[in-house]
Coordinates of C-alpha atoms and ligand atoms in Angstrom, one line a residue:
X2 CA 0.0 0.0 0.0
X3 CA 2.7 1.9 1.1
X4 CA 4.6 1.6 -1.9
X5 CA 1.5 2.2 -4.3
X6 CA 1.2 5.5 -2.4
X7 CA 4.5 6.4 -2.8
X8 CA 5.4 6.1 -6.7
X9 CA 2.4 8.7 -7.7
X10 CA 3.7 10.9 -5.2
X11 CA 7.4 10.9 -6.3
X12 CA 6.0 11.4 -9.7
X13 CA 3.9 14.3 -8.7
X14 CA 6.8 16.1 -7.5
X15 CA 8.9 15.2 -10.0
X16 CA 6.8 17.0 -12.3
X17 CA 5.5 14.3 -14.2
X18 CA 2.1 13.3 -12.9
X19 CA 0.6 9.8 -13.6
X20 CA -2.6 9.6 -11.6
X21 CA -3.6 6.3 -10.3
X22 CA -7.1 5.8 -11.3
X23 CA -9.4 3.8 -9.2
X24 CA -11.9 1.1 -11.1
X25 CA -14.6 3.2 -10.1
X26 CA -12.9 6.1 -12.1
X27 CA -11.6 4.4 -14.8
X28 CA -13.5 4.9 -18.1
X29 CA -15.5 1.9 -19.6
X30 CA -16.5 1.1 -23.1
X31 CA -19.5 2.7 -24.5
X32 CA -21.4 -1.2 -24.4
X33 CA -22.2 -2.0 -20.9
X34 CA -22.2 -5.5 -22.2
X35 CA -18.6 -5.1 -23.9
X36 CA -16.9 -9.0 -23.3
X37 CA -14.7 -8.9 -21.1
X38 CA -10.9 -8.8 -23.6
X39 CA -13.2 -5.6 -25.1
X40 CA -13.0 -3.8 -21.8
X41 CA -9.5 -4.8 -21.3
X42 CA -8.1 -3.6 -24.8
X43 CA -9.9 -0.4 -23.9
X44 CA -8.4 0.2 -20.7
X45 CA -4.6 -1.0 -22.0
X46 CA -5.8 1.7 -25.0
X47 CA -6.8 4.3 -22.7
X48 CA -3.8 3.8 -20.1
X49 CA -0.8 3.9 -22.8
X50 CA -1.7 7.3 -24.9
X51 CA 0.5 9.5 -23.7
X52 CA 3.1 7.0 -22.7
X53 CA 3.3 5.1 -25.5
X54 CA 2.3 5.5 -29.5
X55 CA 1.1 2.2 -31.4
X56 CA 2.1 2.2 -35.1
X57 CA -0.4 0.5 -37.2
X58 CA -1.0 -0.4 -41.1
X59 CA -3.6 -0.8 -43.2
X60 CA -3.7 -4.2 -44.8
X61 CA -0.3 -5.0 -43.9
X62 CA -0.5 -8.9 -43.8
X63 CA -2.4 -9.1 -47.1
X64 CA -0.8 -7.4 -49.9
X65 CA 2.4 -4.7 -50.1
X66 CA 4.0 -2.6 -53.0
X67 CA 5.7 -6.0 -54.9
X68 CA 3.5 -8.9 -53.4
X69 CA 0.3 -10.4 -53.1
X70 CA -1.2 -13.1 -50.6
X71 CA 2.4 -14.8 -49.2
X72 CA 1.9 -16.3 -45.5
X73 CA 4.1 -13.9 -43.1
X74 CA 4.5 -10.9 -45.3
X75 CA 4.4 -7.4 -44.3
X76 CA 6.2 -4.6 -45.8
X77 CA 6.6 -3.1 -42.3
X78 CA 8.3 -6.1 -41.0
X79 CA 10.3 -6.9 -43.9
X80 CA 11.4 -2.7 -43.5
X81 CA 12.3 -2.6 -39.6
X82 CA 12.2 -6.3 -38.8
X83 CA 8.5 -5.7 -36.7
X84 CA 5.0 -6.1 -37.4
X85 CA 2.5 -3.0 -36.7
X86 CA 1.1 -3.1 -33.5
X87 CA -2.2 -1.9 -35.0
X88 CA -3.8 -3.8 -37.9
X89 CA -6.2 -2.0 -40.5
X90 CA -8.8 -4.1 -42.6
X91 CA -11.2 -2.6 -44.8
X92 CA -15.0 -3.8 -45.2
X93 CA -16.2 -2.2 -48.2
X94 CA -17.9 -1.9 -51.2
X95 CA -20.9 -3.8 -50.1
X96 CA -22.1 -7.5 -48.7
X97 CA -23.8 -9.3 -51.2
X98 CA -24.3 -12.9 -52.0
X99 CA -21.7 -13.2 -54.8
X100 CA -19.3 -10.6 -53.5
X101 CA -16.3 -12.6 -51.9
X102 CA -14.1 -9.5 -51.6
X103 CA -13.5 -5.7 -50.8
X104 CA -13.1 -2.6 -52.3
X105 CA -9.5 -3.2 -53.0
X106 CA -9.5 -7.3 -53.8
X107 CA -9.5 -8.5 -50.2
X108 CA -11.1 -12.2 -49.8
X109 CA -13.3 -11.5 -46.9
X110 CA -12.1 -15.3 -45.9
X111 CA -8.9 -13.8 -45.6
X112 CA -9.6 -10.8 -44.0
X113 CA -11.6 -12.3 -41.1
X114 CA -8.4 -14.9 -41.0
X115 CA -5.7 -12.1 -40.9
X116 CA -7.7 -10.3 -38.3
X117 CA -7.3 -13.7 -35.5
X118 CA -3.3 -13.9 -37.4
X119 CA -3.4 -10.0 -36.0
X120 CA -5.1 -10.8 -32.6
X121 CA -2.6 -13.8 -32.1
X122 CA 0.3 -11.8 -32.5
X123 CA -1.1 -9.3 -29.6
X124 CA -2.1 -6.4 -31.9
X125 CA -5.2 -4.3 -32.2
X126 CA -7.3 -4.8 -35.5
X127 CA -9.2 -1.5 -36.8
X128 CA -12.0 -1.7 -39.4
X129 CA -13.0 0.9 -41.8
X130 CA -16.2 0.8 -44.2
X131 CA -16.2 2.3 -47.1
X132 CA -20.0 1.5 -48.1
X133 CA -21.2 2.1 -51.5
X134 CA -24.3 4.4 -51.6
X135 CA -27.0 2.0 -50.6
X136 CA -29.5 4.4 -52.6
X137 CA -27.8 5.4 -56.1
X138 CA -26.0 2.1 -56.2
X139 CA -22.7 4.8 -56.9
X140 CA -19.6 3.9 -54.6
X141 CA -18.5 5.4 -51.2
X142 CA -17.6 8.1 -53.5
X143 CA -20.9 8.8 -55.0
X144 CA -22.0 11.7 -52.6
X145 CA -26.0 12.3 -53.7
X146 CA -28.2 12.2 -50.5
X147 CA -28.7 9.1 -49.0
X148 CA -28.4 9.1 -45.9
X149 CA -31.8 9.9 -44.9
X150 CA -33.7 7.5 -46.9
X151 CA -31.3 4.9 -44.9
X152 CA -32.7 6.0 -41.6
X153 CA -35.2 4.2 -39.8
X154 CA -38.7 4.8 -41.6
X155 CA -36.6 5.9 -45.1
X156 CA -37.4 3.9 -47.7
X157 CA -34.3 2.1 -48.1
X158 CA -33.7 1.6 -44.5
X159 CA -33.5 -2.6 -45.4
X160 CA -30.9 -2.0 -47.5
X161 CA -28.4 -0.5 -44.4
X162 CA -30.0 -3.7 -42.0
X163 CA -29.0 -5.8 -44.8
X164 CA -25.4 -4.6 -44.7
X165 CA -25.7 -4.4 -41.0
X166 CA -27.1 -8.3 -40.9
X167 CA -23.4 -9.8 -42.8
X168 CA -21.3 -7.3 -40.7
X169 CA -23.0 -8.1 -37.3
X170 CA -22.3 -11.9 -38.6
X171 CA -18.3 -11.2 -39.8
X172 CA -18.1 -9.4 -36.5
X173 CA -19.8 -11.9 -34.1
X174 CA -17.3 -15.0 -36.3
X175 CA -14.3 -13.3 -35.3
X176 CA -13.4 -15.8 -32.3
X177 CA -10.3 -16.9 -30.9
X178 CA -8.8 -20.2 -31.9
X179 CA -8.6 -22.8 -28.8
X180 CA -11.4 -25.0 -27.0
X181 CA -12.9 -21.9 -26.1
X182 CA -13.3 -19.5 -28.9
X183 CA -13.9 -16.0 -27.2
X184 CA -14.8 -13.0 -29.0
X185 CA -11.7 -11.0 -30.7
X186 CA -12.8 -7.7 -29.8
X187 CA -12.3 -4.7 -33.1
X188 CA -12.0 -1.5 -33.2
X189 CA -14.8 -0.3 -35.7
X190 CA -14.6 3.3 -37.3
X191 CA -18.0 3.4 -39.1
X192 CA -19.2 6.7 -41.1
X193 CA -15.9 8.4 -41.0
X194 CA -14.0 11.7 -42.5
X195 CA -17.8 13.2 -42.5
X196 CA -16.0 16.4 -41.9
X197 CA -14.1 15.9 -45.7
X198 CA -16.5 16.6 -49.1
X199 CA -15.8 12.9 -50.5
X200 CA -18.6 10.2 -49.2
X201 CA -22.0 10.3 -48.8
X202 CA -22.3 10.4 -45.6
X203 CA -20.5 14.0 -45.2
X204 CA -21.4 16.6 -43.7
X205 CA -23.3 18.5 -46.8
X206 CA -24.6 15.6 -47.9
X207 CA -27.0 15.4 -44.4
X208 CA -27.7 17.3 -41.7
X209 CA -25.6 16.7 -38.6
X210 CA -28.7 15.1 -36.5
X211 CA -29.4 12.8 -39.7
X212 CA -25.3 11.8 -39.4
X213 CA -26.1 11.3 -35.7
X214 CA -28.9 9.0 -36.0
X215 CA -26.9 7.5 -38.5
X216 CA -24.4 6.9 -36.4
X217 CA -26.4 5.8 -33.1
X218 CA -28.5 3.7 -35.4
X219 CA -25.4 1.7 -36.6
X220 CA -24.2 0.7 -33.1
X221 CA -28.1 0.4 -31.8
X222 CA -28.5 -2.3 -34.5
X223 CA -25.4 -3.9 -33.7
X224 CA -25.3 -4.3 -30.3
X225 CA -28.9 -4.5 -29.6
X226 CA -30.8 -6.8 -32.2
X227 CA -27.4 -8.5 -33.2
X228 CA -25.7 -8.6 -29.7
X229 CA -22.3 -7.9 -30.9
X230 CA -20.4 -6.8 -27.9
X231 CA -16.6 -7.1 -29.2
X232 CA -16.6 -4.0 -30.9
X233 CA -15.3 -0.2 -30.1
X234 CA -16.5 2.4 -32.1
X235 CA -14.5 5.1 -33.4
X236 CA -15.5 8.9 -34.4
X237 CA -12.7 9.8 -36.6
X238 CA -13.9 12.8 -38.7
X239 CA -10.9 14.7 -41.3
X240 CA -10.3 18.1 -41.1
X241 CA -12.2 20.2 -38.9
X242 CA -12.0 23.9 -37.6
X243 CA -12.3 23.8 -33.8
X244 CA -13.5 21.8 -31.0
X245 CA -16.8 22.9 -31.6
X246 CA -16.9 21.9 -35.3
X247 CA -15.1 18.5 -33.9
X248 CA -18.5 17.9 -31.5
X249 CA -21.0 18.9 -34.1
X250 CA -21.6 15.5 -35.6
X251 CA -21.0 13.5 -32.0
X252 CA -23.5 10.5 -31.5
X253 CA -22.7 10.9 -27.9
X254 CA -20.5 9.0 -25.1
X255 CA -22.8 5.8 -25.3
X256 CA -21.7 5.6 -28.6
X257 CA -18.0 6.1 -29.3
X258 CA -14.8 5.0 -27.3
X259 CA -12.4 6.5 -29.5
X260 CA -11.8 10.2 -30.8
X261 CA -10.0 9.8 -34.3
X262 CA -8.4 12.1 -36.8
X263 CA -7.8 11.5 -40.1
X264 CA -5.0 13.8 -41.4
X265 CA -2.7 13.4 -44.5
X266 CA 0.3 15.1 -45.2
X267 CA 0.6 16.4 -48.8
X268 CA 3.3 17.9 -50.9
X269 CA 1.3 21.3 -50.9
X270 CA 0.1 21.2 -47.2
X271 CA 3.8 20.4 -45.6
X272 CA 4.1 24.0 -44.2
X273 CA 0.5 24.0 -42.7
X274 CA 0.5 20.8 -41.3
X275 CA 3.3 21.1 -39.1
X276 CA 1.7 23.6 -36.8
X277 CA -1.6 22.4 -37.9
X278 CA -1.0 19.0 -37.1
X279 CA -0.3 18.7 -33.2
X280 CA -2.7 22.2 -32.3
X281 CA -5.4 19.5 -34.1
X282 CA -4.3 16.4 -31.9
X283 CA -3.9 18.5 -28.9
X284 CA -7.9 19.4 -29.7
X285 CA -8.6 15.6 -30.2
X286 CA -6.7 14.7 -27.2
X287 CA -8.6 17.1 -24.8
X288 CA -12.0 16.1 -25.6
X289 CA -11.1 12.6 -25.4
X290 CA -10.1 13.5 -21.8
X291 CA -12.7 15.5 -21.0
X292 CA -15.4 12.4 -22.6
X293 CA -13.1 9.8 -21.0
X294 CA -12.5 8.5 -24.4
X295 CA -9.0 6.8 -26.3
X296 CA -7.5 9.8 -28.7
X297 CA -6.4 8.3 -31.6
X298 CA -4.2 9.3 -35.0
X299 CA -6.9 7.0 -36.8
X300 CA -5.8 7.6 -40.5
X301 CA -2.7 9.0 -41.8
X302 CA 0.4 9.2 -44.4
X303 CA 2.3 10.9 -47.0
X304 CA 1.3 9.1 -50.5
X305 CA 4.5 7.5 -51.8
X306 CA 6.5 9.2 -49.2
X307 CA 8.7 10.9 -51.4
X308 CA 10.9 12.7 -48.7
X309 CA 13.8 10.7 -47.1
X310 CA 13.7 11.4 -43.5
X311 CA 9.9 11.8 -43.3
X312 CA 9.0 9.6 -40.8
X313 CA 11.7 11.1 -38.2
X314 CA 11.6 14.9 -39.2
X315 CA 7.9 15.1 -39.8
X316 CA 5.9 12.3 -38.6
X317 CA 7.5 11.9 -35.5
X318 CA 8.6 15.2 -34.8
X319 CA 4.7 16.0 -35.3
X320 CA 3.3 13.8 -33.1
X321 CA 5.6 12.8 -30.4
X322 CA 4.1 15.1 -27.7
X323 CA 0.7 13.9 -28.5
X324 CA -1.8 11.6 -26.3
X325 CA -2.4 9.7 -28.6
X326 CA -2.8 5.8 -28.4
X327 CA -2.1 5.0 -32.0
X328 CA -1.3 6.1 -35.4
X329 CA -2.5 4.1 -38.8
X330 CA -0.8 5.2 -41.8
X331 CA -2.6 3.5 -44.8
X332 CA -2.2 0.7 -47.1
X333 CA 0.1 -0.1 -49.6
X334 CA -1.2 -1.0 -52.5
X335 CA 0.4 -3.7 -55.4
X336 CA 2.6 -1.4 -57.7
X337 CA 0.7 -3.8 -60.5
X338 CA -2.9 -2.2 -59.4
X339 CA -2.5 1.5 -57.6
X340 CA 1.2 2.4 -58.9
X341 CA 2.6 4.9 -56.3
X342 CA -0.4 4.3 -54.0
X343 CA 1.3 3.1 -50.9
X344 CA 2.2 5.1 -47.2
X345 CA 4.8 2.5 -46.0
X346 CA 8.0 1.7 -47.1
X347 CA 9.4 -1.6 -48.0
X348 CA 12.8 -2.9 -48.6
X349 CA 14.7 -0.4 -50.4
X350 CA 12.6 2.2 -50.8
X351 CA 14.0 6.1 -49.7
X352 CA 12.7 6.1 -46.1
X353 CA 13.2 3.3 -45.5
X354 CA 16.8 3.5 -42.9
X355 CA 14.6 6.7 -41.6
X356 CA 11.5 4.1 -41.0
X357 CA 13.7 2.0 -38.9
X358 CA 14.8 4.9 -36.7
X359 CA 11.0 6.2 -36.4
X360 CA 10.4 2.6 -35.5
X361 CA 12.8 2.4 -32.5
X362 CA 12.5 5.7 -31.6
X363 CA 11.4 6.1 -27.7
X364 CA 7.1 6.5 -28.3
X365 CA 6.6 4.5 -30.7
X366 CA 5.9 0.6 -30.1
X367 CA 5.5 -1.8 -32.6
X368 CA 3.9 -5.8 -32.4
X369 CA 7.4 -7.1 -31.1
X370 CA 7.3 -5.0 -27.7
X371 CA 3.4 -4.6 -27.0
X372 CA 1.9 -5.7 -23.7
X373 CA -0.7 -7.6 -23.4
X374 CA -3.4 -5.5 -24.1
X375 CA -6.6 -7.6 -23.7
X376 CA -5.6 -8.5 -20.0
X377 CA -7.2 -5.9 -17.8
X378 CA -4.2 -3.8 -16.8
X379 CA -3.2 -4.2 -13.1
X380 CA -3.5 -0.5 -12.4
X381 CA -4.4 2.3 -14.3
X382 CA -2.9 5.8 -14.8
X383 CA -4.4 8.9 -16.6
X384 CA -2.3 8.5 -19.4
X385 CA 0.0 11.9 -18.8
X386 CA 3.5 11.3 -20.1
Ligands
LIG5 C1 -8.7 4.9 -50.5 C2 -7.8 4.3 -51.5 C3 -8.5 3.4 -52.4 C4 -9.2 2.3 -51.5 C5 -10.0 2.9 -50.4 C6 -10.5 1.9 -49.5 O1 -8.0 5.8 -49.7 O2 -6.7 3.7 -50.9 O3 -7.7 2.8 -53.4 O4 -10.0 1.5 -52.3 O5 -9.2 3.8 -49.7 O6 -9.5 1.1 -48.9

């Protein structure tokens, strides 16, 4: 007792202040029914922004810039001799009866078995949808209205619940290998980048209470007539203007455990971002706090990354002060399909010496060194570095 006493107090004076939280103060998941590894990812989440930063990938174990469905592969590990401690998958276009893959040539048997490869290695899986427009029958991209006539009473509201009815089953499949098969709990980031003029669900595309109900409908349906409780949801809107323009499109605390951001770097935004960049995360970051929610970096990257020593002089040097729990850069897609289209580096490429320092640099943590994150953590602290 003694000793538990003690360490908070040294650090207080020391000028570094983890507070001990109490179970009764830590933050829960949004589900009052989350299983029980769901709870414990979010408190591991919640405890190591601001100590630590996870790196993550999107589709890293299924494809890279030269190769295509090999067992093992990852361009990150084959770069810095670690696998991402996060793990993107993508859902989209749209479930149907003869569709067997996503958006960008995933087998869906694959994705659900990369997601339990991803689990067993310790890491966090993240899902993204990017849903074709349910109404024109245009892609994500297609941005006429639709998003009403989705809504409970529109008149295409079956065609969401259909969606909704092969997700809820993908999601509620995801178990762990072993006698007894628990739930691998995901981190879902539904409806997102509302803030950005490219989907359908954006912000002029609907009115903000329509994106709510939306939103709240989408976990409602989930958890409630399709009891999936291995799920956190993520809020992860693009570019924004303030705090208050952050909130406008909230669903609410019983809805979201994680405030996102999804920010790019671009070769004509370079000078903005860097001030742009951590006054945005420090804005994320404080109404996480403040909503006891996990701040995330839930999308980001530098297309092709055409500068050497991005990852050290940029990236890092961007976000290192930030309470933050993870950053996803995005995927890398087969030189043969999307040439150019890739935000990691592989063997060889010209960041690559800069990605190993980035990746052994003191916040960042990669699969290799990740605690166990679905035991519930021992103690918790606020998260203050
Ligand atoms: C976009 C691009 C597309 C891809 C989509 C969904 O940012 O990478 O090529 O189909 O995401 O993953």
């Amino acid at each position: 007792m003694a000793g538990r006493l003690f360490f908070p107090l040294l650090m207080l004076l020391a000028g570094c202040s983890p507070v001990w939280l109490s179970a009764q103060q830590m933050p829960a998941p949004s589900d009052p029914d989350a299983t029980r590894q769901t709870r414990a990812l979010f408190a591991n989440l919640y405890q190591l922004a601001g100590q630590k930063i996870l790196f993550g990938h999107q589709d890293d174990l299924a494809y890279g810039v030269y190769w295509h469905r090999e067992p093992g592969r990852s361009d990150v590990q084959e770069t810095c001799g670690a696998y991402p401690a996060v793990f993107g998958w993508e859902l989209g276009s749209r479930f149907g009866p003869d569709n067997r893959t996503n958006i960008d040539s995933v087998r869906f048997r694959d994705l659900t078995r990369h997601i339990r490869e991803a689990y067993d290695m310790g890491g966090v899986n993240t899902l993204s949808w990017h849903l074709d427009n349910l109404v024109s029958g245009g892609n994500a991209w297609d941005t006429s209205a639709a998003v009403r006539d989705l809504l409970p009473g529109g008149q295409h509201h079956r065609r969401l619940t259909d969606q909704l009815d092969v997700l809820a089953e993908l999601l509620t499949g995801l178990k762990t290998a072993g006698p007894f098969k628990k739930p691998i709990p995901v981190i879902f980031r539904p409806w997102h980048e509302h803030t950005g003029h490219w989907f359908w669900w954006r912000a002029k595309s609907c009115t903000p209470e329509e994106y709510k109900t939306l939103y709240r409908f989408t976990v409602d349906y989930l958890r409630k007539e399709k009891k999936v409780h291995n799920v956190l949801f993520a809020y992860s809107p693009d570019a924004f203007k303030d705090s208050a323009h952050y909130m406008l499109h909230y669903p609410g605390d019983a809805y979201v455990d994680i405030f996102g951001l999804d920010y790019y770097y671009r070769p004509e935004n370079l000078e903005r971002i860097r001030e742009d960049l951590p006054k945005k995360l420090s804005i994320v970051a404080a109404l996480a706090a403040e909503h006891g929610k996990i701040p995330a970096f839930t999308e980001t990257g530098f297309e092709a990354i055409p500068h050497e020593t991005w990852w050290t002089e940029m990236l890092l040097s961007q976000v290192r002060s930030a309470r933050i729990a993870y950053l996803l850069v995005w995927r890398n897609a087969r030189n043969a399909s999307k040439p150019g289209h890739f935000y990691a580096p592989y063997p060889g490429h010209i960041s690559a010496r800069d990605f190993v320092a980035f990746s052994r640099s003191e916040p960042m943590l990669f699969q290799d060194k990740l605690p166990n994150l679905y035991k519930k953590p021992k103690r918790v602290n606020s998260g203050v570095r």
